[in-house]
Tab-separated table of C-alpha atoms in Angstrom:
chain	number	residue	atom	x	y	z
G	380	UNK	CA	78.320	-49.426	-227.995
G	381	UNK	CA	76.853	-50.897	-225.206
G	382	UNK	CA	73.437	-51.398	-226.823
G	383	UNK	CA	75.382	-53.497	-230.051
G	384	UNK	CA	76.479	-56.350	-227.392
G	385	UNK	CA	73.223	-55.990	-225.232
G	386	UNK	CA	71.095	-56.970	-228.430
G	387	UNK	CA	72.776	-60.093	-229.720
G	388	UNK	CA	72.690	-60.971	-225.374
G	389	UNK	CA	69.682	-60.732	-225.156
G	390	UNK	CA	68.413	-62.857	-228.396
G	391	UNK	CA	70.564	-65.117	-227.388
G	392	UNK	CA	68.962	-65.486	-223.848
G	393	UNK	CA	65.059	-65.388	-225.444
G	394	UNK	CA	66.597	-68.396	-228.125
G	395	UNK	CA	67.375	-70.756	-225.195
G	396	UNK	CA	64.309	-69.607	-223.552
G	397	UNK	CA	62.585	-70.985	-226.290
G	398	UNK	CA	64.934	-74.346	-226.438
G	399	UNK	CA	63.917	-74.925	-223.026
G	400	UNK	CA	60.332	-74.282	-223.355
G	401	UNK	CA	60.120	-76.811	-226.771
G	402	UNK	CA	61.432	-79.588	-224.734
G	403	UNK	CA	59.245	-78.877	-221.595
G	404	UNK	CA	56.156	-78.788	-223.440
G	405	UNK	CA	55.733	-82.566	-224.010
G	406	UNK	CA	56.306	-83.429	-220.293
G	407	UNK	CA	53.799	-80.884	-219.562
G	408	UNK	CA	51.225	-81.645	-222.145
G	409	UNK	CA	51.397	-85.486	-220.511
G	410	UNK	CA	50.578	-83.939	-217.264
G	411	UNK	CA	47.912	-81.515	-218.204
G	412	UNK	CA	46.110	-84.568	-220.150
G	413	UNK	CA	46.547	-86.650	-217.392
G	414	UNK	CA	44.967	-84.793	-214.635
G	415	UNK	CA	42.261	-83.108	-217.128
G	416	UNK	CA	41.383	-86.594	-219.462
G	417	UNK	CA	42.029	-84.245	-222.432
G	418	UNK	CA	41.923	-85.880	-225.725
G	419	UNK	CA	40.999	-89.049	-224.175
G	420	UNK	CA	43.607	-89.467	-221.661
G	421	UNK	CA	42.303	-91.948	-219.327
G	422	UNK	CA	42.967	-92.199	-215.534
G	423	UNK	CA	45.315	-94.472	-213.963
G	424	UNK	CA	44.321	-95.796	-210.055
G	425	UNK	CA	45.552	-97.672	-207.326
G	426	UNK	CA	41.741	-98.961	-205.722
G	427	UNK	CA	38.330	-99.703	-206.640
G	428	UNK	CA	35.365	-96.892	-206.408
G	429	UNK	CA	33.295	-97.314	-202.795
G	430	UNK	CA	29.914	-97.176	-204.799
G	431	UNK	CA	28.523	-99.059	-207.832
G	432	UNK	CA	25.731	-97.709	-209.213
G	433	UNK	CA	23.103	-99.561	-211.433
G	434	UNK	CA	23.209	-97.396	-214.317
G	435	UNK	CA	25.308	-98.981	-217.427
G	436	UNK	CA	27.461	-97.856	-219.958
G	437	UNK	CA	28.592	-100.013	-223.574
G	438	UNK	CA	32.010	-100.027	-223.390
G	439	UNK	CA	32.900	-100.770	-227.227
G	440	UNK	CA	36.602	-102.245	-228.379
G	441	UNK	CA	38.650	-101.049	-230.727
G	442	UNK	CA	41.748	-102.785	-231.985
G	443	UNK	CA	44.252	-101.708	-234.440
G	444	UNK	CA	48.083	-102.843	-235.320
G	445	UNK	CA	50.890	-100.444	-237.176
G	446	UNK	CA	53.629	-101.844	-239.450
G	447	UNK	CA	53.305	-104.920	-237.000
G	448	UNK	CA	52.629	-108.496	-238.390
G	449	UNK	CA	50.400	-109.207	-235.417
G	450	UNK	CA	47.013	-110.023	-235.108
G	451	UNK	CA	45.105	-107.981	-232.198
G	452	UNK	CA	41.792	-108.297	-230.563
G	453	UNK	CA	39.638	-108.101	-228.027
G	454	UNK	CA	38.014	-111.253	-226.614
G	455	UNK	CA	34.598	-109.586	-226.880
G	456	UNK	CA	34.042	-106.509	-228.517
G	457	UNK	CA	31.734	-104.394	-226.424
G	458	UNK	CA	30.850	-105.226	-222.363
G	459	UNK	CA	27.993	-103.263	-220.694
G	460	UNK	CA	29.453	-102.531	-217.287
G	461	UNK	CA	27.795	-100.669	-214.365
G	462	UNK	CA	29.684	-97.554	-213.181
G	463	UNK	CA	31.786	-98.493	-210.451
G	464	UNK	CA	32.370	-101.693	-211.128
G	465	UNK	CA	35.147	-102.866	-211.528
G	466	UNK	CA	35.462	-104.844	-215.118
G	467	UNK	CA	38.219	-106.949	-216.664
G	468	UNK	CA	38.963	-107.727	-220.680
G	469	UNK	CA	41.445	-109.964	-222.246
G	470	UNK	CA	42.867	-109.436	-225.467
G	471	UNK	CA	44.479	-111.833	-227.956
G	472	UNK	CA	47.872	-111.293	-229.244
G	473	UNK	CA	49.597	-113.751	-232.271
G	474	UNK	CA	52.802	-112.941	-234.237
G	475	UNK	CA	52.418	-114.449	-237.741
G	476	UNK	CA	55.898	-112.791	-238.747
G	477	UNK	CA	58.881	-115.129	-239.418
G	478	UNK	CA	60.816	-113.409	-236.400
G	479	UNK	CA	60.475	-111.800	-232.888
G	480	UNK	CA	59.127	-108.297	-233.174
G	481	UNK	CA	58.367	-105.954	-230.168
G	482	UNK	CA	55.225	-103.729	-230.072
G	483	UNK	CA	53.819	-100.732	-227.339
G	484	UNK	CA	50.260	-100.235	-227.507
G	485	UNK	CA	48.570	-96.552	-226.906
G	486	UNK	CA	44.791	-96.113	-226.473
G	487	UNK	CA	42.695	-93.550	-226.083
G	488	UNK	CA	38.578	-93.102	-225.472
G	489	UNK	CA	36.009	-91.570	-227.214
G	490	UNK	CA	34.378	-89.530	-226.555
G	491	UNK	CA	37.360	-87.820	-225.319
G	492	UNK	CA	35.340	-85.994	-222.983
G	493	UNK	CA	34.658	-89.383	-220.456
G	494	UNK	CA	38.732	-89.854	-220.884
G	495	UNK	CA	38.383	-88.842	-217.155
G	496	UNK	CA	36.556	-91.176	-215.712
G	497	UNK	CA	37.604	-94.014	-217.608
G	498	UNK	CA	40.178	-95.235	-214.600
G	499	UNK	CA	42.773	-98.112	-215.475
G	500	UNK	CA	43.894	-100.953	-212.356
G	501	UNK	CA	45.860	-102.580	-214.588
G	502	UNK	CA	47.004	-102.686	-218.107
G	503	UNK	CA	49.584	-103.523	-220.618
G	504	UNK	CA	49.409	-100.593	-222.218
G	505	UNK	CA	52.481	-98.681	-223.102
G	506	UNK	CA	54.673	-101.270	-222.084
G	507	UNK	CA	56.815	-102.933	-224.500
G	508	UNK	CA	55.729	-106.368	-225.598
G	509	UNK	CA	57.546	-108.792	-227.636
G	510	UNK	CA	55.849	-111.752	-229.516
G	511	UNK	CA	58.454	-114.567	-230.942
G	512	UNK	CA	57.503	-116.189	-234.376
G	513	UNK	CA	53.904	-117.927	-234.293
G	514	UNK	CA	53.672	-116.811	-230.939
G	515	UNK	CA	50.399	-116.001	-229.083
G	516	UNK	CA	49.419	-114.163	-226.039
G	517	UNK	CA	46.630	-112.496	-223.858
G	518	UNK	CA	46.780	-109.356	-222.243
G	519	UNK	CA	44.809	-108.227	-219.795
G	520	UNK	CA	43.238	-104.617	-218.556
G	521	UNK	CA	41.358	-103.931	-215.323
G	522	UNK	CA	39.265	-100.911	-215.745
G	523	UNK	CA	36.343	-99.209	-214.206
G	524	UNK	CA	34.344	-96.153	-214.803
G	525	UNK	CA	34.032	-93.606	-212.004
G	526	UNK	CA	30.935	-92.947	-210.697
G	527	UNK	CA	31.501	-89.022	-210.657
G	528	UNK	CA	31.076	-89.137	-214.375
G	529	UNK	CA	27.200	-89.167	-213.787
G	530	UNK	CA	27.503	-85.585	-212.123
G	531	UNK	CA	29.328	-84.066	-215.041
G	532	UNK	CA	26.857	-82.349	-217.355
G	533	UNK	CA	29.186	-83.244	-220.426
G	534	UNK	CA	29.223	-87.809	-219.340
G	535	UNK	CA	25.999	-87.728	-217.240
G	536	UNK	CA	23.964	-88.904	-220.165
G	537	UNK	CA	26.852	-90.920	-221.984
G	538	UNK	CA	25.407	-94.665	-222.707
G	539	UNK	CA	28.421	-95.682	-225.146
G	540	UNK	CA	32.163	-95.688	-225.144
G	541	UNK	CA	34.576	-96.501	-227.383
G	542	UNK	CA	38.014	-97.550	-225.990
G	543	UNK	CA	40.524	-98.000	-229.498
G	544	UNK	CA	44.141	-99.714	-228.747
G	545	UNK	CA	46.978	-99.395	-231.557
G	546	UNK	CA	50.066	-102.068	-230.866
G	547	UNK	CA	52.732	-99.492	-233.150
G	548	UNK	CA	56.319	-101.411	-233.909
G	549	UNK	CA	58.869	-100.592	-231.865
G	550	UNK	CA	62.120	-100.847	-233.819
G	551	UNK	CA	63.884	-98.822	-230.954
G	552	UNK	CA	63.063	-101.848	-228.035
G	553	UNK	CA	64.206	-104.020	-231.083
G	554	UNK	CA	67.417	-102.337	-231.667
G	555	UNK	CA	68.161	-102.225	-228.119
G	556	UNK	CA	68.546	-106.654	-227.843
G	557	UNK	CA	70.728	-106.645	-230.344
């Protein structure tokens, strides 16, 4: 008897184990790609490297919009920057839709192996964006590339990056003014 109510207990226990686990595992993944540059994660910082060094790197742009009717691009397309140094790039933004749409735009680097030494000051990235009719903008991103990537057997000899933004519609920021 006591093993019939123990059973259906216990699967009930390892069910919400489970429950909890699914909706831990994206908070988690974020962190573990964060601190690791999986994937392409890049870094976020708060100040400037102490060293430059005079070894450069192509840093290519990538631009891309999803169910958007934006145009999106990068001023220029590829900047050779020293490591260390700290590097801005502006990017164009223009709504040619007939009415105010919102946008986020998510990045990532390639190859995904530099993700971690690809370190952000400042960028508009992942923040939500809205663009009236006809309207145009310019966003900016402060970047550099840390100089401990040249003592990393797998970025040591890495001479070209590719850094690819998507602006993806965000009909939930949308919903959310009306």
């Amino acid at each position: 008897m006591q093993k019939k109510t123990l059973t259906p207990i216990l699967l009930a226990g390892i069910f919400f184990l489970m429950l909890g686990l699914s909706f831990a595992a994206v908070p988690l993944y974020d962190i573990f790609c964060k601190v690791t540059g999986f994937g392409g994660t890049t870094q976020i910082s708060k100040e400037a490297p102490q060293i430059v060094l005079d070894q450069k790197v192509s840093v290519r742009f990538d631009t891309n919009v999803n169910k958007l009717p934006w145009n999106f691009k990068a001023k220029k397309n590829v900047l050779n920057v020293k490591i260390g140094q700290v590097n801005r790039i502006e990017f164009e933004v223009e709504n040619y839709g007939n009415e105010t749409t919102y946008g986020v735009a998510a990045f990532n680097v390639s190859p995904s192996s530099f993700g971690k030494y690809y370190s952000k000051l400042g960028c508009f990235c992942f923040e939500k964006q809205a663009l009236k009719a006809g309207e145009k903008a310019t966003y900016i991103m402060t970047f550099y590339l840390d100089p401990e990537m040249v003592n990393d057997p797998n970025t040591k000899n890495i001479k070209d990056v590719t850094m690819s933004y998507t602006f993806f519609s965000s009909d939930y920021y949308n919903q959310s003014k009306l």
